[in-house]
CSV table of C-alpha atoms and ligand atoms in Angstrom, one decimal:
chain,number,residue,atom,x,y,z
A,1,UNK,CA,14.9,148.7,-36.3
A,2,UNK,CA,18.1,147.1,-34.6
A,3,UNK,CA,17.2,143.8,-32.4
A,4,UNK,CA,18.4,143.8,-29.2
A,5,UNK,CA,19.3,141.2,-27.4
A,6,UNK,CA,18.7,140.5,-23.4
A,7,UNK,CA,20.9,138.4,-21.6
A,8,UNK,CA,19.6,136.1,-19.5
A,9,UNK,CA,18.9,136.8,-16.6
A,10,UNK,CA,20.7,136.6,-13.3
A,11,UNK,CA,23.5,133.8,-13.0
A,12,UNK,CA,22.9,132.2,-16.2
A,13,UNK,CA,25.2,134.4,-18.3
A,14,UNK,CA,28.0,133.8,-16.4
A,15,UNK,CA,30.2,131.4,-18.1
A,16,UNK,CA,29.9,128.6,-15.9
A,17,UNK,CA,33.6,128.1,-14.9
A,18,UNK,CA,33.2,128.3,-11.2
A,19,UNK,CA,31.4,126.1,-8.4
A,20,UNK,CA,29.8,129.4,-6.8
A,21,UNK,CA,28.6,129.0,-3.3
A,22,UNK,CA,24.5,129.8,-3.1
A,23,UNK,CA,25.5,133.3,-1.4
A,24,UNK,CA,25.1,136.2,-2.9
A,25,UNK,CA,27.5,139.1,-1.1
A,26,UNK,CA,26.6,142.5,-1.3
A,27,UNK,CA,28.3,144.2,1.6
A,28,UNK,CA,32.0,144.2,3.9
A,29,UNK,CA,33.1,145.7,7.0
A,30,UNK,CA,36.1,144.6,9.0
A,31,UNK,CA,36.6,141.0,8.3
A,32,UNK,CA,33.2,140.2,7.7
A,33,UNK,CA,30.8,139.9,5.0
A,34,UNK,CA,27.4,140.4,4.4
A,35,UNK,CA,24.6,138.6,2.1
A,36,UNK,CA,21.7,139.7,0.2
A,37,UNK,CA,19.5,138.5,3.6
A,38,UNK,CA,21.6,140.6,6.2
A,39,UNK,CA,23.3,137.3,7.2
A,40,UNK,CA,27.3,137.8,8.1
A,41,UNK,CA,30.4,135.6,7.5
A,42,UNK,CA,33.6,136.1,9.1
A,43,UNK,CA,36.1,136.0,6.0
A,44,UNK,CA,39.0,133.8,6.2
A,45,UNK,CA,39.5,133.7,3.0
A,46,UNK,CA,40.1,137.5,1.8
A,47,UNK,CA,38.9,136.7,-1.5
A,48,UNK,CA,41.7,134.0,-1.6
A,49,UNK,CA,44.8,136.7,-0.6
A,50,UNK,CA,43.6,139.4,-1.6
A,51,UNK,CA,41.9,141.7,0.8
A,52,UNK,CA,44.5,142.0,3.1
A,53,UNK,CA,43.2,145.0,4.6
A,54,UNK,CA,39.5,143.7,5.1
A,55,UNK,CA,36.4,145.9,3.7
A,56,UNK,CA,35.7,149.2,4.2
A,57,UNK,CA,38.6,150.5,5.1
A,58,UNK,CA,39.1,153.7,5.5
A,59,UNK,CA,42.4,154.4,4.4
A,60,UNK,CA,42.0,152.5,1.1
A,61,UNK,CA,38.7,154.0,0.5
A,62,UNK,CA,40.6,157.8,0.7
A,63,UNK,CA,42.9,156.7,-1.2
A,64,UNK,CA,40.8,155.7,-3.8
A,65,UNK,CA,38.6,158.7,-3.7
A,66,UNK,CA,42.2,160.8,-4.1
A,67,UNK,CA,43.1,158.5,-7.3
A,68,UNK,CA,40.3,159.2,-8.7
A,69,UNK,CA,40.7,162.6,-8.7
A,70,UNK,CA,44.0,162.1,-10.9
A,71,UNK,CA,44.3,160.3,-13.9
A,72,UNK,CA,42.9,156.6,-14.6
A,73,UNK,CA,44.8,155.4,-17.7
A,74,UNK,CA,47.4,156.9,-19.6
A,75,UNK,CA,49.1,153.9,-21.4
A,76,UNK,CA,52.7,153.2,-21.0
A,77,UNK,CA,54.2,155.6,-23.6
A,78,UNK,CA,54.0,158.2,-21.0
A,79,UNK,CA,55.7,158.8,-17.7
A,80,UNK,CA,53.4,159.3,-14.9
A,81,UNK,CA,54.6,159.9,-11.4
A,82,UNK,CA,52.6,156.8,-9.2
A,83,UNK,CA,53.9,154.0,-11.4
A,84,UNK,CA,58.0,155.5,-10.9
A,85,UNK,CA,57.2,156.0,-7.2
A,86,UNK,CA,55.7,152.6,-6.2
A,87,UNK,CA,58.9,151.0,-8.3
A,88,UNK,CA,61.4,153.2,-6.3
A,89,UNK,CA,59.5,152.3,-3.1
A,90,UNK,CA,59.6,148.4,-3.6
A,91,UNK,CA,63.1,148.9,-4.9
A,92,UNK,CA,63.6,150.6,-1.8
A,93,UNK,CA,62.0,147.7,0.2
A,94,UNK,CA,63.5,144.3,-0.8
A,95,UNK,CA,66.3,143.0,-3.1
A,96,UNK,CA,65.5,144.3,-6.4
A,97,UNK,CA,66.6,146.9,-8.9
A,98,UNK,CA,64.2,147.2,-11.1
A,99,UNK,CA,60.0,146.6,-11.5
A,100,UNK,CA,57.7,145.8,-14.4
A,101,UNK,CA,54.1,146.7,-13.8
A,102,UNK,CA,50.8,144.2,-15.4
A,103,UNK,CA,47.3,142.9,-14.7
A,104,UNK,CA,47.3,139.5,-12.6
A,105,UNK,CA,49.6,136.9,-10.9
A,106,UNK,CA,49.7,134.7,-13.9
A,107,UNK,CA,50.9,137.7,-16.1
A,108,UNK,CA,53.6,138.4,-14.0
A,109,UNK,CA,54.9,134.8,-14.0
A,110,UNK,CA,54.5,134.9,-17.8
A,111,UNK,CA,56.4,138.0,-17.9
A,112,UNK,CA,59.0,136.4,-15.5
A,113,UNK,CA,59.4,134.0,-17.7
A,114,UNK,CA,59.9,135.4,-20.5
A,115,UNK,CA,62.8,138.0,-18.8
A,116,UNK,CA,64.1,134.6,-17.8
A,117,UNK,CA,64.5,133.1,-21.4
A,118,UNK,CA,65.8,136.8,-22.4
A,119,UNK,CA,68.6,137.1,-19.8
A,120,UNK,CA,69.5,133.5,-20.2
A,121,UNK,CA,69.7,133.5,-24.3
A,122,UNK,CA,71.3,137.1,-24.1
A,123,UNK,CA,74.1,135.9,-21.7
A,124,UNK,CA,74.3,131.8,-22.3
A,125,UNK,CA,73.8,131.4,-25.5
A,126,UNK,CA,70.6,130.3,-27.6
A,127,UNK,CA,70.1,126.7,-26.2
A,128,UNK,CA,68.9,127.8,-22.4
A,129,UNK,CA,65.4,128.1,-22.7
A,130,UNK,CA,63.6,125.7,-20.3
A,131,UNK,CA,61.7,126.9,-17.3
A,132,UNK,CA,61.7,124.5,-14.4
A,133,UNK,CA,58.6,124.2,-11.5
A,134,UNK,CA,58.4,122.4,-8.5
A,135,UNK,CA,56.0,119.3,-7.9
A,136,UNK,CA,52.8,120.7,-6.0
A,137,UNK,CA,53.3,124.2,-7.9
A,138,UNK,CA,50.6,126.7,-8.9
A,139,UNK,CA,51.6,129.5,-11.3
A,140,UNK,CA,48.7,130.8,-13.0
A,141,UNK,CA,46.1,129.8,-15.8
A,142,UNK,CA,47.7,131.2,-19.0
A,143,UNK,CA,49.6,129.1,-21.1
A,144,UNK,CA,53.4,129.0,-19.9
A,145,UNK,CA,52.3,129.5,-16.3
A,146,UNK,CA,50.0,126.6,-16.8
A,147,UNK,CA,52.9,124.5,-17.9
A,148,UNK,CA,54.4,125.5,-14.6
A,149,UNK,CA,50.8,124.7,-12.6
A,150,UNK,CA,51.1,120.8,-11.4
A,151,UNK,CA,47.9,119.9,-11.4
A,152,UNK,CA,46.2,117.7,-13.9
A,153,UNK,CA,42.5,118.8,-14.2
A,154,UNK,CA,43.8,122.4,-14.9
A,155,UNK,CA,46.1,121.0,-17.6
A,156,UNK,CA,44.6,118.1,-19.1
A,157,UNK,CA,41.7,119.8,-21.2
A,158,UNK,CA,44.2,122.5,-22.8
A,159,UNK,CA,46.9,119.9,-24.3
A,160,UNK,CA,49.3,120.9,-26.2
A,161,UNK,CA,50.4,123.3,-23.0
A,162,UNK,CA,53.6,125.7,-23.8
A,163,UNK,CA,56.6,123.7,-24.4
A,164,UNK,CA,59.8,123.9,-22.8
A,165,UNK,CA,58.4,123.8,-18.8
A,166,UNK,CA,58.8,120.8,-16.6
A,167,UNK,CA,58.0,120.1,-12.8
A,168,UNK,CA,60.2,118.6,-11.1
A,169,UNK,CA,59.6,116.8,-7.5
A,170,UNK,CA,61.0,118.9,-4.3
A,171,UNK,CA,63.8,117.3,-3.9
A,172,UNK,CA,67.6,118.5,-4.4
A,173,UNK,CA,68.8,115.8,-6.0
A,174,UNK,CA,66.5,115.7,-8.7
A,175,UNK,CA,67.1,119.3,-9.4
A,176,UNK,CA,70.5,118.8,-9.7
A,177,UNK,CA,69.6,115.9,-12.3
A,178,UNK,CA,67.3,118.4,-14.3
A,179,UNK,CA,69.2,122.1,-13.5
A,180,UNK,CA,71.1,121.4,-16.9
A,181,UNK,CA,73.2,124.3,-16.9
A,182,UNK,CA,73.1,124.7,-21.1
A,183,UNK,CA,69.3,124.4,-21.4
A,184,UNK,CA,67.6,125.9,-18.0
A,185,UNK,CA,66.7,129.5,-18.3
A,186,UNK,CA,64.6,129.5,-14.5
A,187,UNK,CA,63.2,127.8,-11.4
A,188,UNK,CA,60.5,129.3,-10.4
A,189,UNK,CA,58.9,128.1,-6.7
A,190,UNK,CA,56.9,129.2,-4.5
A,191,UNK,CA,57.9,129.9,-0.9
A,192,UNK,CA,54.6,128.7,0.7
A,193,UNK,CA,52.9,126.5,-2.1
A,194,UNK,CA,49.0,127.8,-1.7
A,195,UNK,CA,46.8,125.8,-3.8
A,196,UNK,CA,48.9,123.0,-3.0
A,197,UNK,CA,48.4,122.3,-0.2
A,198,UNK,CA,49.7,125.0,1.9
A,199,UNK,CA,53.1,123.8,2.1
A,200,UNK,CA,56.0,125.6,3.5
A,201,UNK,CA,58.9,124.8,1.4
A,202,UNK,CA,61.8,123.6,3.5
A,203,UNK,CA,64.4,126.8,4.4
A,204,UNK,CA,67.2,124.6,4.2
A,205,UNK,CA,65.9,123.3,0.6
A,206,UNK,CA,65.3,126.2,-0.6
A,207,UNK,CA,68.8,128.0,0.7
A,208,UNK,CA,70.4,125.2,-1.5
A,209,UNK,CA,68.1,125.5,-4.7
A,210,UNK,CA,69.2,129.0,-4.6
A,211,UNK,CA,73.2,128.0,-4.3
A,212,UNK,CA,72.3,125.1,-7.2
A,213,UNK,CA,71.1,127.9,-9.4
A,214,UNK,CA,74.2,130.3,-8.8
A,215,UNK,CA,76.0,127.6,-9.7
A,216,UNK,CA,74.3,126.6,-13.1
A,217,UNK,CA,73.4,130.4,-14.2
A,218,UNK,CA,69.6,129.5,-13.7
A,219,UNK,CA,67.2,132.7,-13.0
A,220,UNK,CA,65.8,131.4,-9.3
A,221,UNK,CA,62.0,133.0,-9.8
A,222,UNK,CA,59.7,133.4,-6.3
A,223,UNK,CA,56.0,133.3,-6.7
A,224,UNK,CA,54.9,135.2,-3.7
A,225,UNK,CA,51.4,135.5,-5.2
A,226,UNK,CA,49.8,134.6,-2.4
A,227,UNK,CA,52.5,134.6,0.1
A,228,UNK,CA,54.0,137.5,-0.3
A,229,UNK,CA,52.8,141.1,1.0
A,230,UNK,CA,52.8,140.8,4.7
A,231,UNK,CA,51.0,136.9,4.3
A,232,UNK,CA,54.1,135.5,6.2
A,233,UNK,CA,54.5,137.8,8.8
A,234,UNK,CA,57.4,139.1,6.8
A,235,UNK,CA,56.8,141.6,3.8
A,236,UNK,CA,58.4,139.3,1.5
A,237,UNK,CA,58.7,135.2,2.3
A,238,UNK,CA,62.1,135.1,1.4
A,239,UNK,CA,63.3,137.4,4.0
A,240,UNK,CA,62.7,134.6,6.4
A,241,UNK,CA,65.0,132.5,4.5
A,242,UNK,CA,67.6,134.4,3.9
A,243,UNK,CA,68.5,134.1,0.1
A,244,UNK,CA,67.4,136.6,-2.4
A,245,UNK,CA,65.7,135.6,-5.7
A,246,UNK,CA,66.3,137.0,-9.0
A,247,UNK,CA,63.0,137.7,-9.4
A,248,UNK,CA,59.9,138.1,-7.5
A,249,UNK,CA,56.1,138.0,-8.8
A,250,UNK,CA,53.4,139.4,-6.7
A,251,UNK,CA,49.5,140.2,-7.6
A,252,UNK,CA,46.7,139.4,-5.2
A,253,UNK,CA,46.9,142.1,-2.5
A,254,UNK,CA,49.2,144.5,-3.9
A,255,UNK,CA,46.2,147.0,-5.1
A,256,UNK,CA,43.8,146.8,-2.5
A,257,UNK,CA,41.6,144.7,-5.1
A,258,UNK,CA,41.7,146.2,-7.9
A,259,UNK,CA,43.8,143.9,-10.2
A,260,UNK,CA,47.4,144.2,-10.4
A,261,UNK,CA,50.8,142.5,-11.0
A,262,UNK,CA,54.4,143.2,-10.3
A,263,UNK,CA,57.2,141.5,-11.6
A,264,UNK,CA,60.6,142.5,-9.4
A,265,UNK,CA,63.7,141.6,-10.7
A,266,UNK,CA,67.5,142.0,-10.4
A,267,UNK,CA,69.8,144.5,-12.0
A,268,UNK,CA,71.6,141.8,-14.0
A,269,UNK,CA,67.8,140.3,-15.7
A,270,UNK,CA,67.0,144.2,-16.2
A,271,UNK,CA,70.0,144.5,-18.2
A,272,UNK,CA,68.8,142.4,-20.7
A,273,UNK,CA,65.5,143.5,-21.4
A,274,UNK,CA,65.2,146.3,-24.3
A,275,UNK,CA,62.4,148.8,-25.2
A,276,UNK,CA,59.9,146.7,-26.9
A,277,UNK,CA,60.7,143.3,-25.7
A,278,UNK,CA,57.6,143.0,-23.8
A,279,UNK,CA,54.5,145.1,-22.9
A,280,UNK,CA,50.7,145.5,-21.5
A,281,UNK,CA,48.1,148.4,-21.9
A,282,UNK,CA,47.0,148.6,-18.4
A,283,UNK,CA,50.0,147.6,-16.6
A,284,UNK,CA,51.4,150.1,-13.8
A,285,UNK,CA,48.2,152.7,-14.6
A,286,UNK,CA,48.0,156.1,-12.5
A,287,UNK,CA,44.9,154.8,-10.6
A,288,UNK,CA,45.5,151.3,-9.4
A,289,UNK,CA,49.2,152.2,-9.1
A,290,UNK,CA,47.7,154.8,-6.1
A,291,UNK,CA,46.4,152.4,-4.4
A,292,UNK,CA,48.9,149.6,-4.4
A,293,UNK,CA,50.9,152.9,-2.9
A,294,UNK,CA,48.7,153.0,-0.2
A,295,UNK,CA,48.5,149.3,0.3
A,296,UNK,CA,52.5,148.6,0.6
A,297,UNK,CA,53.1,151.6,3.1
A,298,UNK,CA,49.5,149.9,5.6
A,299,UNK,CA,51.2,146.1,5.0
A,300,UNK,CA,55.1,147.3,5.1
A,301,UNK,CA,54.0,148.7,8.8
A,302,UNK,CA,56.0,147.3,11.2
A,303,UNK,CA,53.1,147.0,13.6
A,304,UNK,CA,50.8,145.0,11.2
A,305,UNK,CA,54.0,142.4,10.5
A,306,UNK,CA,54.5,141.6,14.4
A,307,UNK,CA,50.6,141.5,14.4
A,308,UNK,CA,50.3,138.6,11.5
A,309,UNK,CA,53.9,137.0,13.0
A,310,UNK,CA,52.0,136.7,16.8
A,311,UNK,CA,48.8,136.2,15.8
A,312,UNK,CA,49.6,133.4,13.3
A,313,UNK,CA,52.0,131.4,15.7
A,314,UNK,CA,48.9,131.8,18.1
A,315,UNK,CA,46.3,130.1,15.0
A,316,UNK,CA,49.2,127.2,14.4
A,317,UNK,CA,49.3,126.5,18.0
A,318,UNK,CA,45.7,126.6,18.5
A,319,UNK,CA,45.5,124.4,15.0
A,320,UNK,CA,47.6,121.7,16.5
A,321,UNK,CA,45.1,121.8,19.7
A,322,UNK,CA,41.9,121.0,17.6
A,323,UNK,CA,44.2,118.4,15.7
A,324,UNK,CA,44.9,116.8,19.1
A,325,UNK,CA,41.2,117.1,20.1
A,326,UNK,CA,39.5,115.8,17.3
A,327,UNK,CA,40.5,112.7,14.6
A,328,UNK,CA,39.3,114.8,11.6
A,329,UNK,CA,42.3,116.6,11.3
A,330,UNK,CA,45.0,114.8,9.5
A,331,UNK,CA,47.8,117.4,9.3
A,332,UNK,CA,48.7,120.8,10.2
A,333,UNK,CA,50.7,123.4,7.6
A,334,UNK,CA,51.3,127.2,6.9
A,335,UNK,CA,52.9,130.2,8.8
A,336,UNK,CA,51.6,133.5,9.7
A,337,UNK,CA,48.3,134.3,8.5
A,338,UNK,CA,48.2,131.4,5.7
A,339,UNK,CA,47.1,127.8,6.7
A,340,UNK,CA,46.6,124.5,5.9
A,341,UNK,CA,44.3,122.0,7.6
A,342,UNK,CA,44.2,118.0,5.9
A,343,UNK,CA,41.1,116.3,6.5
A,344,UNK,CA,40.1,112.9,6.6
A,345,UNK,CA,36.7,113.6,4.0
A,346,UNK,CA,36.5,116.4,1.0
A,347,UNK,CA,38.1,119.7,1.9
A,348,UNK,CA,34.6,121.3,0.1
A,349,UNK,CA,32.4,119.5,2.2
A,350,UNK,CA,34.1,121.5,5.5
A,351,UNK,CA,34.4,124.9,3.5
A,352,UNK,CA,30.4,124.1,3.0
A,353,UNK,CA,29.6,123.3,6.6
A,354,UNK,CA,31.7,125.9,7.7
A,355,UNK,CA,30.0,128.7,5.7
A,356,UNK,CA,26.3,127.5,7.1
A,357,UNK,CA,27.6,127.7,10.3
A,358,UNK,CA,29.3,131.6,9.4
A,359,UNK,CA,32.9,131.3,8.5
A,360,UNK,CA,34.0,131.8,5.3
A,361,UNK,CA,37.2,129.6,4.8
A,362,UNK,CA,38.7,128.1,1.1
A,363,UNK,CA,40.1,124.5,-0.2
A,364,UNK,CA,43.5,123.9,-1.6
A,365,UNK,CA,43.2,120.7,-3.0
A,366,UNK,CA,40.6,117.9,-2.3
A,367,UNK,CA,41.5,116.9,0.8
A,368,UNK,CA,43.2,120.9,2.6
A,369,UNK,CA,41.1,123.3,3.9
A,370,UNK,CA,42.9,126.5,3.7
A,371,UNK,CA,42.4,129.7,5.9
A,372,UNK,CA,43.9,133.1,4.7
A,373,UNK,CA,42.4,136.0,6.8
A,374,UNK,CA,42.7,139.2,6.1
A,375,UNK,CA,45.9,140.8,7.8
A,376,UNK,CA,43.8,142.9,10.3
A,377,UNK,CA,42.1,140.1,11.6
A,378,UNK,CA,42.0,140.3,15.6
A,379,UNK,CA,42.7,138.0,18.5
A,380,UNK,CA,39.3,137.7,19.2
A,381,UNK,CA,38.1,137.5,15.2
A,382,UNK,CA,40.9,134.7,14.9
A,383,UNK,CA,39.9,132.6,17.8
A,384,UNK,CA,35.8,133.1,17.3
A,385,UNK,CA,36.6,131.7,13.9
A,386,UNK,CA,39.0,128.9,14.6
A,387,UNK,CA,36.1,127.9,17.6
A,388,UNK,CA,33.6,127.7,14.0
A,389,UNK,CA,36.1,125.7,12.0
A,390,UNK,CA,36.7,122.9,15.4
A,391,UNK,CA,33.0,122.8,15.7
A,392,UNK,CA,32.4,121.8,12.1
A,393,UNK,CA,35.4,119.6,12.3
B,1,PLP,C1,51.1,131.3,-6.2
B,1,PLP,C2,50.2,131.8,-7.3
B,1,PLP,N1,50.7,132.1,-8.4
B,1,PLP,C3,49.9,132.6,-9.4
B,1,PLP,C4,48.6,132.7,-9.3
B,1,PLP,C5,47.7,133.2,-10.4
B,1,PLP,O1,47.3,134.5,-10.1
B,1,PLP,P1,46.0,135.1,-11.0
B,1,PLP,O2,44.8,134.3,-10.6
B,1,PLP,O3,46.0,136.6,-10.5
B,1,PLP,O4,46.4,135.0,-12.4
B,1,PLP,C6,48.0,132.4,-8.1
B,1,PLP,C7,46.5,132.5,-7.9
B,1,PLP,O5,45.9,131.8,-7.1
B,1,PLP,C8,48.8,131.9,-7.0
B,1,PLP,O6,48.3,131.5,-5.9
């Protein structure tokens, strides 16, 4: 007779990769959260940029009841209607021409990369291979966008990391030092840096990083991971800055929570990528492509993006206010509904107080707390939470 083995029980078959808070969830509505006790949270962290529309939404719980009714999983050797409509409709939506379709944020940044090297070989010559990131950076965990992540407990363990990717400090005239126009395939940045720090990237900076880039044929890459989607108060962070990137990653919210990538990209990368030249099994599937359907159409809303614009001037200015009332607060960053809050002790002992006392908010760094409601969040939600976060401040 066969053995069978039991896992352990409970946690301890986890691999133990995360610092789990002692809170087991079990239940959403709105923006809050519920434990196994019946205790609630107010979620400001939206299972870090993800649940932009909150829990139990109705609309994203039809829509997945409707998908479900279709077809989960084809593969990609077939057409299928929802993948071709969502690309037409973010085509239709921001500067790109064309859209590839995989799993997570770091795939799309390793796919983005790799288009990059393809378009820069195919029209530069073999030499132009290097992928450039910006000081503070977070791309992912895999091994090229881990090249491109600028933090050294991430990297350190996995040594030798992908060759060929540097980070370079935010600053123009470096770039101009490093954007060697014979070996640099891309920069890739993000508009907002999230994990670190919550830093929004000069516009000014970033308007010449884009004309640096023209200049030296380099593929200009935005992570909007976690910015993008409505995060801003724009749908994309670059329309506030008016450039447009050659290509754009997004993941987090784009399928309602289910997991899902997009990589957006410009007619002239698209031209040089061939049948066969890259691939995924899941990517762009009927069903989660359904739902990031119904996602873009609730965060493109016009209404929504004037609600996170107001709303997060309102949380900056009533950030600067606590920062003015109480020496704990160090510095003030972030826009719309994505924020960062320095303070003068470790960021995870506030996101600890904080959750005893209620609110659910993240760290970015050792020394940020960061706060990234969900989109839907009211005036009142928004200001009962900020009165939490000041009173464990
Ligand atoms: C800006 C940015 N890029 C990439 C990633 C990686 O995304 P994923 O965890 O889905 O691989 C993240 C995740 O936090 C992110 O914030």
């Amino acid at each position: 007779m066969a053995t069978i083995t039991m896992a352990p029980a409970g946690a301890d078959a986890l691999l133990g990769l995360y610092k789990r808070a002692p809170v087991e969830l079990v239940r959403g509505e709105g923006v809050e959260l519920f434990d196994a006790d019946g205790r609630a949270y107010l979620d400001f962290t939206s299972g870090i940029a993800v649940n932009a529309l909150g829990y139990g939404d109705p609309g994203l719980r039809d829509a997945m009841h409707a998908a479900a009714d279709g077809l989960i999983h084809v593969s990609n050797l077939f057409r299928t209607a929802p993948g071709e409509q969502l690309a037409a409709r973010l085509v239709e939506l921001s500067f790109a021409r064309k859209v590839f379709f995989c799993n997570s944020g770091a795939e799309a940044n390793e796919g983005a990369f790799k288009f990059a090297r393809k378009w820069a070989r195919t029209t530069e010559g073999a030499a132009k291979t290097d992928i450039i990131a910006l000081r503070g950076a977070f791309h992912g965990r895999l091994f090229a966008s881990l090249a491109a992540t600028d933090r050294p407990t991430y990297r350190a363990p996995f040594r030798p990391l992908a060759g060929g990717v540097s980070i370079v400090e935010r600053d123009i005239e470096d770039l101009a030092i490093v954007l060697d126009a014979d070996t640099v395939a891309a920069l890739v940045l993000e508009p907002v840096q999230g994990e670190g720090g919550v830093r929004v990237l000069d516009h000014g900076f970033v308007r010449e990083v884009r004309a640096l880039t023209r200049e030296r044929k380099v593929a200009l890459i935005f992570d909007e991971i976690q910015c993008g989607m409505g995060r801003t108060g724009s749908l994309f962070a670059y329309e506030q800055i008016g450039i447009e990137p050659d290509m754009l990653t997004l993941a987090k919210p784009i399928a309602g929570g289910l997991p899902m990538g997009a990589v957006l990209m410009s007619d002239q990368i698209a031209a040089a990528m061939n049948a066969g030249d890259h691939g995924t099994t899941f990517g762009g599937g009927p069903f989660v492509v359904s739902i990031a359907l119904h996602v873009l159409e609730r965060i493109a809303d016009p209404s929504l993006l004037t609600h996170v614009t107001s709303e997060g001037s309102w949380v900056g200015s009533q950030l600067r206010a606590i920062s003015d009332r109480t020496c704990r607060v160090r510095a003030i960053r972030g826009v719309g509904f994505m924020w960062g809050v320095d303070v003068g002790e470790p960021a995870g002992d506030v996101v600890a107080r904080a959750r005893d006392a209620g609110l659910l908010v993240l760290t970015a760094g050792d020394h940020t707390v960061r706060i990234l409601p969900p989109l839907i969040t009211s005036h009142d939600d928004l200001a009962r939470g900020l009165a939490i976060l000041e009173q464990v401040l």
